Coordinates of C-alpha atoms in Angstrom, one line a residue:
M1 CA 46.3 -20.9 2.7
K2 CA 45.0 -22.7 5.8
Q3 CA 46.5 -19.9 8.0
I4 CA 44.9 -17.2 5.9
N5 CA 41.5 -18.9 6.0
M6 CA 41.7 -19.3 9.8
E7 CA 42.7 -15.6 10.1
S8 CA 39.7 -14.7 7.9
V9 CA 37.3 -16.7 10.0
S10 CA 38.7 -15.3 13.2
K11 CA 38.4 -11.8 11.9
L12 CA 34.8 -12.3 10.8
T13 CA 34.0 -13.9 14.1
G14 CA 35.5 -10.9 15.9
R15 CA 33.5 -8.4 13.8
L16 CA 30.3 -10.4 14.4
S17 CA 31.0 -10.4 18.2
E18 CA 31.8 -6.7 18.2
S19 CA 28.6 -5.9 16.3
G20 CA 26.6 -8.0 18.7
R21 CA 28.0 -6.1 21.7
R22 CA 27.4 -2.8 19.8
F23 CA 23.8 -3.6 18.8
P24 CA 22.6 -6.2 21.3
M25 CA 18.9 -5.3 21.1
T26 CA 18.9 -5.2 17.3
F27 CA 20.5 -8.6 17.1
L28 CA 18.0 -10.0 19.6
F29 CA 15.0 -8.7 17.6
V30 CA 16.5 -10.0 14.3
V31 CA 17.0 -13.5 15.6
A32 CA 13.6 -13.5 17.2
F33 CA 12.0 -12.4 14.0
T34 CA 13.8 -15.1 12.0
I35 CA 12.6 -17.8 14.4
T36 CA 9.1 -16.4 14.3
M37 CA 9.0 -16.6 10.5
M38 CA 10.2 -20.2 10.5
V39 CA 7.7 -21.2 13.2
C40 CA 4.9 -19.6 11.3
N41 CA 6.0 -21.4 8.1
H42 CA 6.0 -24.8 9.7
L43 CA 2.7 -24.3 11.6
D44 CA 1.0 -22.8 8.6
L45 CA 0.1 -19.6 10.5
F46 CA 0.4 -17.3 7.4
S47 CA -2.7 -18.6 5.7
D48 CA -5.0 -17.7 8.6
M49 CA -3.1 -15.0 10.4
G50 CA -4.4 -14.0 13.8
K51 CA -3.7 -11.0 16.1
T52 CA -0.8 -12.8 17.9
T53 CA 0.9 -13.8 14.7
F54 CA 0.6 -10.3 13.3
F55 CA 2.0 -8.8 16.4
F56 CA 5.2 -10.8 16.3
I57 CA 5.6 -10.4 12.5
F58 CA 5.0 -6.6 12.7
Y59 CA 6.7 -5.7 16.1
L60 CA 10.0 -7.6 15.9
P61 CA 11.4 -6.1 12.6
S62 CA 10.1 -2.6 13.4
A63 CA 11.6 -2.9 17.0
A64 CA 14.9 -4.0 15.4
L65 CA 14.9 -0.8 13.3
L66 CA 14.0 1.3 16.3
A67 CA 16.8 -0.3 18.3
L68 CA 19.3 0.4 15.6
A69 CA 18.3 4.1 15.4
L70 CA 18.5 4.4 19.2
H71 CA 21.8 2.6 19.5
L72 CA 23.4 4.8 16.9
W73 CA 22.0 7.9 18.6
T74 CA 22.9 7.0 22.2
E75 CA 26.3 5.2 21.8
E76 CA 28.1 8.5 22.0
M77 CA 26.4 9.6 25.2
N78 CA 28.6 9.6 28.3
S79 CA 25.8 8.8 30.7
S80 CA 24.8 5.1 30.7
K81 CA 21.7 6.0 32.8
R82 CA 20.5 8.4 30.1
R83 CA 21.1 5.9 27.3
I84 CA 19.1 3.2 29.1
T85 CA 16.3 5.6 30.0
I86 CA 15.9 6.9 26.5
Q87 CA 15.9 3.4 25.0
A88 CA 13.6 1.9 27.6
E89 CA 11.0 4.7 27.2
L90 CA 10.9 4.7 23.4
H91 CA 10.9 0.9 23.2
A92 CA 8.0 0.8 25.8
L93 CA 6.1 3.3 23.7
W94 CA 6.5 1.3 20.5
L95 CA 5.6 -1.9 22.3
V96 CA 2.3 -0.4 23.5
S97 CA 1.7 1.0 20.0
S98 CA 2.3 -2.4 18.4
L99 CA 0.0 -4.1 20.8
Y100 CA -2.7 -1.6 19.9
F101 CA -2.2 -2.2 16.2
A102 CA -2.2 -6.0 16.8
S103 CA -5.5 -5.7 18.7
C104 CA -7.0 -3.9 15.7
F105 CA -5.9 -6.6 13.2
P106 CA -6.9 -6.7 10.4
L107 CA -5.8 -3.1 10.1
N108 CA -8.0 -0.5 8.4
L109 CA -6.5 2.1 6.0
S110 CA -5.9 4.7 8.7
Q111 CA -4.0 2.3 11.0
T112 CA -2.0 1.0 8.0
L113 CA -0.9 4.5 7.1
S114 CA 0.0 5.2 10.8
C115 CA 2.2 2.1 10.9
T116 CA 3.9 3.1 7.6
A117 CA 4.5 6.7 8.8
S118 CA 6.0 5.5 12.1
I119 CA 8.4 3.1 10.5
T120 CA 9.3 5.7 7.9
L121 CA 10.3 8.1 10.7
M122 CA 12.4 5.3 12.4
G123 CA 14.3 4.8 9.1
V124 CA 15.0 8.6 8.8
A125 CA 16.1 8.6 12.5
V126 CA 18.9 6.2 11.7
F127 CA 20.6 8.9 9.5
A128 CA 19.6 11.9 11.5
L129 CA 19.6 11.4 15.2
P130 CA 23.3 10.5 15.6
F131 CA 24.4 13.7 13.9
L132 CA 22.1 16.3 15.5
K133 CA 25.0 18.2 17.1
R134 CA 27.3 18.3 14.0
G135 CA 28.1 21.6 12.4
N136 CA 27.3 20.4 8.9
D137 CA 25.6 17.5 7.2
L138 CA 28.7 15.9 5.7
P139 CA 28.9 13.1 8.3
S140 CA 25.2 12.4 8.1
V141 CA 25.1 12.1 4.3
N142 CA 28.4 10.2 4.2
F143 CA 26.9 7.7 6.8
M144 CA 23.7 7.4 4.7
L145 CA 25.6 6.7 1.5
K146 CA 27.8 4.0 3.3
M147 CA 24.6 2.5 4.8
M148 CA 23.0 2.3 1.4
W149 CA 26.1 0.6 -0.1
A150 CA 26.2 -1.8 2.9
A151 CA 22.5 -2.7 2.4
V152 CA 23.0 -3.4 -1.3
L153 CA 26.1 -5.5 -0.6
A154 CA 24.3 -7.4 2.2
F155 CA 21.3 -8.1 -0.2
I156 CA 23.6 -9.3 -3.0
I157 CA 25.5 -11.7 -0.7
S158 CA 22.3 -13.0 0.9
M159 CA 20.7 -13.5 -2.5
A160 CA 23.7 -15.3 -3.9
L161 CA 23.8 -17.7 -0.9
C162 CA 20.1 -18.2 -1.0
L163 CA 20.1 -19.1 -4.7
A164 CA 23.2 -21.4 -4.4
T165 CA 21.5 -23.3 -1.5
E166 CA 18.3 -23.6 -3.4
L167 CA 20.1 -25.0 -6.4
L168 CA 21.8 -27.5 -4.1
L169 CA 18.5 -28.7 -2.7
Q170 CA 17.0 -29.0 -6.1
S171 CA 20.0 -31.1 -7.2
L172 CA 19.2 -33.6 -4.4
H173 CA 15.9 -34.3 -6.1
Y174 CA 17.3 -34.7 -9.6
L175 CA 20.5 -36.6 -8.6
F176 CA 19.3 -38.8 -5.7
N177 CA 15.5 -38.6 -5.9
V178 CA 15.4 -36.9 -2.5
Y179 CA 12.4 -34.6 -2.2
V180 CA 12.9 -31.3 -0.2
S181 CA 9.6 -29.8 1.0
D182 CA 8.6 -26.2 0.2
K183 CA 8.8 -25.4 3.9
A184 CA 12.6 -26.0 3.8
T185 CA 12.8 -23.7 0.8
F186 CA 11.1 -20.9 2.7
D187 CA 13.3 -21.6 5.7
I188 CA 16.3 -20.9 3.6
I189 CA 14.7 -17.6 2.3
Y190 CA 14.0 -16.5 5.9
L191 CA 17.6 -17.4 7.0
A192 CA 19.0 -15.5 4.1
F193 CA 16.9 -12.3 4.2
C194 CA 15.6 -12.1 7.8
L195 CA 18.9 -13.1 9.5
L196 CA 21.9 -13.1 7.3
A197 CA 21.2 -9.8 5.4
P198 CA 20.5 -7.8 8.6
V199 CA 23.5 -9.3 10.4
L200 CA 25.8 -8.4 7.4
L201 CA 24.4 -4.9 7.4
L202 CA 25.0 -4.5 11.1
I203 CA 28.6 -5.7 10.7
L204 CA 29.2 -3.2 7.8
I205 CA 27.8 -0.1 9.7
P206 CA 30.6 2.4 10.2
K207 CA 31.9 2.9 13.7
R208 CA 34.0 5.4 15.7
E209 CA 35.7 7.9 13.5
N210 CA 34.3 6.3 10.3
K211 CA 30.8 7.0 11.5
F212 CA 31.5 10.7 11.5
D213 CA 33.5 10.7 8.3
S214 CA 33.5 14.2 6.7
R215 CA 35.2 13.3 3.4
D216 CA 34.0 14.9 0.2
W217 CA 32.4 12.1 -1.8
L218 CA 32.4 14.2 -5.0
Q219 CA 36.1 13.6 -5.1
N220 CA 35.2 10.0 -6.1
K221 CA 35.0 10.0 -9.9
F222 CA 32.2 7.5 -10.0
T223 CA 30.0 9.5 -7.6
G224 CA 30.8 12.7 -9.3
G225 CA 30.1 11.2 -12.7
V226 CA 26.7 9.8 -11.6
V227 CA 25.7 13.3 -10.3
H228 CA 26.9 15.3 -13.3
W229 CA 26.2 12.9 -16.2
L230 CA 23.1 11.1 -15.0
F231 CA 21.0 13.0 -12.4
I232 CA 21.6 16.6 -13.7
P233 CA 20.8 15.7 -17.4
L234 CA 17.7 13.9 -16.2
L235 CA 16.7 16.9 -14.1
S236 CA 17.3 19.2 -17.1
A237 CA 15.0 17.0 -19.2
Y238 CA 12.2 17.3 -16.6
L239 CA 12.7 21.0 -16.3
I240 CA 12.6 21.6 -20.1
T241 CA 9.5 19.4 -20.5
L242 CA 7.5 21.0 -17.7
Y243 CA 8.4 24.6 -18.7
I244 CA 7.4 23.9 -22.3
Y245 CA 4.1 22.5 -21.0
A246 CA 3.7 25.5 -18.8
F247 CA 4.1 28.0 -21.7
K248 CA 1.8 25.8 -23.8
I249 CA -1.2 25.9 -21.3
L250 CA -0.4 29.6 -20.6
F251 CA -0.8 30.7 -24.2
S252 CA -3.7 28.3 -24.9
L253 CA -5.5 29.4 -21.7
Q254 CA -5.9 25.8 -20.5
L255 CA -5.7 24.3 -17.1
P256 CA -3.0 21.6 -16.4
T257 CA -4.0 18.0 -16.2
G258 CA -3.8 16.0 -13.0
W259 CA -1.0 14.0 -14.5
V260 CA 1.4 16.9 -14.2
S261 CA 1.4 16.4 -10.4
W262 CA 3.3 13.2 -10.8
L263 CA 5.9 14.8 -13.1
V264 CA 6.5 17.6 -10.7
S265 CA 6.7 15.1 -7.8
A266 CA 9.4 13.2 -9.6
L267 CA 11.2 16.4 -10.4
M268 CA 11.1 17.4 -6.7
I269 CA 12.6 14.0 -5.7
I270 CA 15.4 14.3 -8.3
M271 CA 16.1 17.8 -7.1
V272 CA 16.5 16.7 -3.5
V273 CA 18.8 13.9 -4.5
I274 CA 21.0 16.3 -6.5
V275 CA 21.1 18.9 -3.7
T276 CA 22.1 16.2 -1.3
L277 CA 24.8 14.7 -3.5
L278 CA 26.3 18.1 -4.4
Y279 CA 26.2 19.2 -0.8
P280 CA 30.1 19.1 -0.3
A281 CA 30.5 21.8 -2.9
Q282 CA 28.6 24.3 -0.6
I283 CA 30.8 23.4 2.4
S284 CA 34.2 23.0 0.7
S285 CA 36.2 26.1 -0.2
D286 CA 37.3 24.5 -3.5
G287 CA 33.8 23.5 -4.6
K288 CA 33.2 23.8 -8.3
R289 CA 31.5 27.0 -9.5
F290 CA 28.9 25.1 -11.5
D291 CA 28.0 22.9 -8.5
R292 CA 27.6 26.0 -6.3
A293 CA 25.3 27.6 -8.8
V294 CA 23.2 24.5 -9.0
L295 CA 22.8 24.4 -5.2
R296 CA 22.0 28.2 -5.1
Y297 CA 19.4 28.5 -7.9
L298 CA 18.0 25.0 -8.6
S299 CA 15.2 25.4 -6.0
L300 CA 14.2 28.7 -7.7
L301 CA 13.9 26.9 -11.0
V302 CA 11.7 24.3 -9.5
L303 CA 9.5 26.6 -7.5
P304 CA 7.4 28.0 -10.3
L305 CA 6.6 24.5 -11.5
L306 CA 5.1 23.7 -8.2
V307 CA 2.3 26.1 -9.2
L308 CA 1.4 23.6 -12.0
M309 CA 1.1 20.9 -9.4
S310 CA -1.1 23.1 -7.2
I311 CA -3.4 23.9 -10.1
G312 CA -3.6 20.2 -11.1
I313 CA -4.5 19.1 -7.6
G314 CA -7.0 21.9 -7.3
R315 CA -8.6 20.9 -10.5
R316 CA -8.9 17.3 -9.4
L317 CA -10.4 18.3 -6.1
S318 CA -12.9 20.6 -7.9
D319 CA -13.9 18.0 -10.5
Y320 CA -14.0 14.8 -8.5
G321 CA -13.9 15.8 -4.8
I322 CA -11.5 14.9 -2.1
T323 CA -9.8 11.5 -1.7
I324 CA -7.1 10.3 0.7
S325 CA -4.4 10.3 -2.0
R326 CA -5.3 13.9 -3.2
L327 CA -5.1 15.3 0.4
Y328 CA -1.7 13.6 0.9
L329 CA -0.6 15.0 -2.5
L330 CA -1.8 18.5 -1.4
V331 CA 0.2 18.3 1.8
F332 CA 3.2 17.1 -0.2
N333 CA 2.8 20.0 -2.5
V334 CA 2.9 22.5 0.4
W335 CA 5.9 20.7 1.8
C336 CA 7.7 21.1 -1.6
Y337 CA 7.1 24.9 -1.5
A338 CA 8.6 25.0 1.9
V339 CA 11.7 23.0 0.9
C340 CA 12.4 25.1 -2.2
I341 CA 12.0 28.4 -0.3
I342 CA 14.1 27.3 2.7
L343 CA 16.9 25.9 0.5
Y344 CA 17.2 29.2 -1.2
V345 CA 17.1 31.2 2.0
I346 CA 19.7 29.1 3.8
K347 CA 21.8 28.7 0.6
S348 CA 21.6 24.9 0.8
R349 CA 23.9 24.8 3.8
R350 CA 22.0 22.0 5.5
V351 CA 20.1 19.2 3.8
I352 CA 19.4 16.5 6.3
W353 CA 16.4 18.4 7.6
I354 CA 14.6 17.6 4.3
P355 CA 14.0 13.9 4.9
V356 CA 13.5 14.6 8.6
S357 CA 10.7 17.1 8.0
F358 CA 9.1 14.7 5.5
G359 CA 9.1 11.9 8.0
V360 CA 7.7 14.2 10.8
I361 CA 4.9 15.7 8.6
F362 CA 4.0 12.2 7.3
L363 CA 3.6 11.0 10.9
L364 CA 1.6 14.1 12.0
I365 CA -0.9 13.8 9.2
S366 CA -1.2 10.0 9.5
V367 CA -1.5 9.4 13.2
G368 CA -4.2 10.6 15.6
P369 CA -7.9 11.2 15.5
M370 CA -7.7 14.0 13.0
N371 CA -5.5 12.3 10.4
I372 CA -6.0 12.6 6.7
T373 CA -7.9 9.3 6.5
S374 CA -10.5 10.2 9.1
V375 CA -10.9 13.8 7.7
T376 CA -11.5 12.4 4.3
K377 CA -14.1 9.9 5.6
K378 CA -16.0 12.5 7.6
T379 CA -16.0 15.0 4.8
L380 CA -17.3 12.5 2.2
L381 CA -20.0 11.3 4.6
K382 CA -21.1 14.9 5.2
E383 CA -21.2 15.5 1.4
V384 CA -23.2 12.4 0.7
K385 CA -25.7 13.3 3.5
A386 CA -26.1 16.8 2.1
L387 CA -26.8 15.4 -1.4
T388 CA -29.3 12.8 -0.2
D389 CA -31.0 15.5 1.9
K390 CA -31.1 17.6 -1.3
V391 CA -33.0 15.0 -3.2
G392 CA -35.6 14.5 -0.5
V393 CA -34.4 11.6 1.6
K394 CA -36.0 11.8 5.0
T395 CA -35.3 8.4 6.7
Y396 CA -31.8 7.0 7.3
P397 CA -30.2 4.6 6.7
I398 CA -31.6 4.3 3.2
T399 CA -32.9 0.7 2.6
K400 CA -31.7 -1.3 -0.4
K401 CA -35.1 -0.8 -2.1
D402 CA -35.3 2.9 -1.4
Y403 CA -31.7 3.4 -2.7
A404 CA -32.6 1.7 -6.0
T405 CA -35.7 3.9 -6.2
L406 CA -33.6 7.0 -5.5
M407 CA -31.2 6.0 -8.3
M408 CA -34.1 5.8 -10.8
N409 CA -35.8 9.1 -9.8
A410 CA -33.0 11.6 -9.0
D411 CA -31.2 13.6 -11.6
S412 CA -28.2 11.9 -13.2
V413 CA -25.6 14.3 -11.9
T414 CA -26.7 13.8 -8.3
I415 CA -26.9 10.1 -8.8
K416 CA -23.3 10.0 -10.0
K417 CA -22.0 12.1 -7.2
I418 CA -23.8 10.1 -4.5
D419 CA -22.9 6.7 -5.9
D420 CA -19.2 7.6 -6.6
K421 CA -18.7 8.9 -3.1
L422 CA -20.4 5.9 -1.5
E423 CA -18.4 3.5 -3.7
Y424 CA -15.2 5.2 -2.7
L425 CA -16.0 5.0 1.0
R426 CA -16.8 1.3 0.8
R427 CA -13.7 0.6 -1.3
M428 CA -11.3 2.5 1.0
F429 CA -13.0 1.5 4.3
D430 CA -15.8 -1.0 4.4
K431 CA -19.6 -1.2 4.1
E432 CA -20.0 -0.3 7.8
S433 CA -18.5 3.1 7.1
T434 CA -21.6 4.1 5.1
A435 CA -24.1 2.1 7.2
G436 CA -25.4 5.3 8.8
I437 CA -26.5 6.6 5.4
V438 CA -27.3 3.5 3.3
S439 CA -27.9 -0.1 4.0
K440 CA -24.8 -2.2 3.7
Y441 CA -26.8 -4.5 1.3
A442 CA -27.6 -1.7 -1.1
D443 CA -26.1 -2.0 -4.6
V444 CA -23.4 0.7 -5.0
G445 CA -20.9 1.1 -7.7
D446 CA -20.2 2.6 -11.1
V447 CA -21.5 -0.3 -13.2
Y448 CA -24.8 -0.4 -11.3
C449 CA -25.3 3.4 -11.3
E450 CA -24.5 3.7 -15.0
T451 CA -27.0 0.9 -15.8
I452 CA -29.7 2.8 -13.9
M453 CA -28.9 6.1 -15.6
A454 CA -28.9 4.5 -19.1
T455 CA -32.2 2.5 -18.7
R456 CA -34.0 4.3 -15.8
T457 CA -35.1 0.7 -14.9
R458 CA -34.4 -1.4 -11.8
V459 CA -32.0 -4.2 -12.6
L460 CA -32.6 -7.2 -10.4
D461 CA -29.2 -8.1 -9.2
D462 CA -28.1 -9.7 -5.9
C463 CA -24.3 -9.3 -6.6
N464 CA -23.9 -7.5 -3.2
M465 CA -25.9 -10.1 -1.4
L466 CA -24.5 -13.5 -0.5
L467 CA -27.3 -16.0 -1.1
T468 CA -27.0 -19.0 1.3
I469 CA -26.7 -22.5 0.0
P470 CA -26.8 -25.9 1.8
E471 CA -23.6 -27.1 3.4
K472 CA -24.5 -30.8 2.6
L473 CA -26.7 -32.7 0.2
P474 CA -30.4 -32.2 0.7
S475 CA -32.4 -35.3 1.4
G476 CA -33.2 -37.4 -1.7
Y477 CA -30.3 -36.0 -3.8
S478 CA -27.2 -38.0 -4.6
R479 CA -24.7 -35.6 -6.2
F480 CA -24.2 -31.9 -7.1
M481 CA -22.2 -29.7 -9.4
P482 CA -21.5 -26.0 -9.9
I483 CA -23.5 -24.1 -12.6
L484 CA -21.9 -21.1 -14.3
D485 CA -23.3 -18.3 -16.5
D486 CA -22.4 -20.3 -19.7
D487 CA -24.5 -23.2 -18.5
V488 CA -27.7 -21.2 -18.3
H489 CA -29.8 -20.4 -21.3
F490 CA -32.9 -18.1 -21.2
K491 CA -35.8 -19.6 -23.1
K492 CA -38.8 -17.2 -22.6
K493 CA -40.8 -15.2 -20.2
E494 CA -44.2 -16.6 -19.1
G495 CA -46.2 -14.0 -17.1
D496 CA -44.3 -13.5 -13.8
Y497 CA -42.0 -16.4 -14.5
I498 CA -38.7 -16.9 -16.4
L499 CA -38.3 -20.2 -18.2
F500 CA -34.6 -21.2 -18.5
E501 CA -32.5 -24.2 -19.3
V502 CA -29.4 -25.5 -17.5
T503 CA -27.0 -27.7 -19.3
Y504 CA -24.8 -29.8 -17.0
S505 CA -23.3 -32.3 -19.5
K506 CA -23.0 -32.8 -23.2
E507 CA -26.6 -34.1 -23.7
K508 CA -28.2 -33.6 -20.3
K509 CA -30.4 -30.6 -19.5
E510 CA -32.8 -29.4 -16.8
V511 CA -35.6 -26.8 -17.3
F512 CA -36.7 -24.6 -14.5
K513 CA -39.2 -21.8 -13.9
L514 CA -38.1 -18.9 -11.7
S515 CA -40.5 -16.4 -10.2
I516 CA -39.8 -12.7 -10.9
P517 CA -41.6 -11.5 -7.8
E518 CA -39.5 -14.0 -5.7
M519 CA -36.3 -12.6 -7.4
R520 CA -37.5 -9.1 -6.5
R521 CA -38.2 -10.1 -2.9
V522 CA -34.7 -11.5 -2.5
D523 CA -33.1 -8.6 -4.3
Y524 CA -34.7 -6.1 -1.9
A525 CA -34.0 -8.1 1.2
E526 CA -31.8 -6.6 3.9
K527 CA -30.4 -10.0 5.1
P528 CA -29.0 -13.0 3.3
Q529 CA -31.7 -15.2 1.7
T530 CA -32.1 -18.7 0.2
L531 CA -33.4 -18.9 -3.3
F532 CA -33.9 -22.2 -5.2
V533 CA -36.0 -23.7 -8.1
E534 CA -36.7 -27.3 -8.6
N535 CA -38.4 -29.9 -10.9
A536 CA -39.0 -33.6 -10.6
D537 CA -35.3 -34.6 -11.0
A538 CA -33.2 -31.7 -9.8
R539 CA -33.0 -28.6 -7.5
L540 CA -30.9 -25.5 -8.3
Y541 CA -29.7 -23.3 -5.4
I542 CA -29.0 -19.9 -6.8
Q543 CA -25.9 -18.0 -5.6
D544 CA -26.3 -14.8 -7.6
F545 CA -28.4 -13.6 -10.5
S546 CA -29.1 -10.7 -12.8
Y547 CA -32.2 -9.9 -14.8
N548 CA -33.3 -6.9 -16.9
D549 CA -36.5 -7.3 -18.9
N550 CA -36.0 -3.9 -20.6
A551 CA -32.7 -5.1 -22.1
N552 CA -33.9 -8.0 -24.3
N553 CA -34.6 -10.1 -21.2
L554 CA -30.9 -10.1 -20.2
F555 CA -30.6 -12.9 -17.7
S556 CA -27.8 -14.7 -16.0
L557 CA -27.1 -16.7 -12.8
T558 CA -24.7 -19.0 -11.1
G559 CA -25.5 -21.7 -8.5
I560 CA -25.2 -25.3 -7.3
L561 CA -27.3 -28.0 -9.0
F562 CA -28.4 -31.0 -7.0
L563 CA -29.5 -34.2 -8.8
K564 CA -31.5 -37.2 -7.7
E565 CA -30.1 -39.7 -10.2

């Protein structure tokens, strides 16, 4: 037993050493990333992440993935100079790109999508680059399936060891009253999933002749059963459902709903999986007739349903205008047409180009000055400008007060369009993105707009303004406490004043008078203001408020109450 154990340890050490020599850069980045995560954990750098911290957390794992793809691609090259040149140039390019992304941290939506697209293409390159010169895609798909199985196995082993170690540490507390800090718990998680799992995956990556294995995986009963008795019935259910829906809207002369786009997208993904898994039937001379028929005609069955998706996207664009997600979905729809047509033309003789083309297109429409995000932003700003010009706006940016007046005087359809587009721009980007059209302090959003359209009155509301409050006790006051909406009770309106009561304990109350003109001044202000009311015993600094005298004197506020006693 001892000899067997020693042989096992020696074999594992040998495979680890061999993988380290095969993927030196990948190992280096994985170890560096693990150390970085542990250092950030102990120095509490995650809570207030800066540009430097983000750079290491983003660059190291992505560089490890890039190194893996490049090692797998270049390890078969005879020229060591060429291998080194390719790896050095692409690593330098990614280092510069990562430094740029880090300098922009926190990333905006466009930069986030650029990062995602770049890493997606790196992942696709792992399965595509090493097999570019192969006559068919059997080695590539075989390698992909083995990598997926290796990743699952590495994850299960790392999860099991992580849970077992965590249980042991918890036992120290219950058995010996020894407390283990949360930082140690996170260290174990980082060691398991940032170090152990990637290392196990690297050890399990096929090499030499196994890397270019051309075996027919359909000969495996489990794989064949999954394809024929799981994926194909699932695909059939999608096809039947969508074709029934297509005939329904055709005979009822209706347009498809936007939801159909998601069903067709799912159908397309399932189709690509089936075509990939049935691929050996097209290459092998003894492939099943049913499998060959599926590979030949499946894309033609899916193609008409893409029209449903196109109409659904067109309806969404027509009814609600463009958004980032709708433009991405539109490009995906066009890509789906191309995939179905090309698969039929080439008789499904190659399949690896499908994920490669997806990764390349995703990168092209996400990176650069004319990416989908920037196009959407420019288009929406242009549309808002045209709408505001149409209703008579002459001066830009529109002030907070003028925007409120515009909301009350313009027609409801135009109000809704302007407010929806501005709210989307602010939500997807920031308030500065609309600063050229409307003040960043202006109240924008569905709830505010709908209130205006319903009452045609100005609601005093500073929710988009941060009212300033003292950072320490004012002179003469001994304590303070927060005041919530439930603590405030409207009593009555006296001329230009609101009389209200604040309850801060079971039997203690304070009564204040708040000037409506002062509320209006603060609400229209373009910069943060200070607003407070006081009586002989207390002072209330208001953080936010809302008042509508046309809706039964609807009044609410929150703030900080300072007391003298």
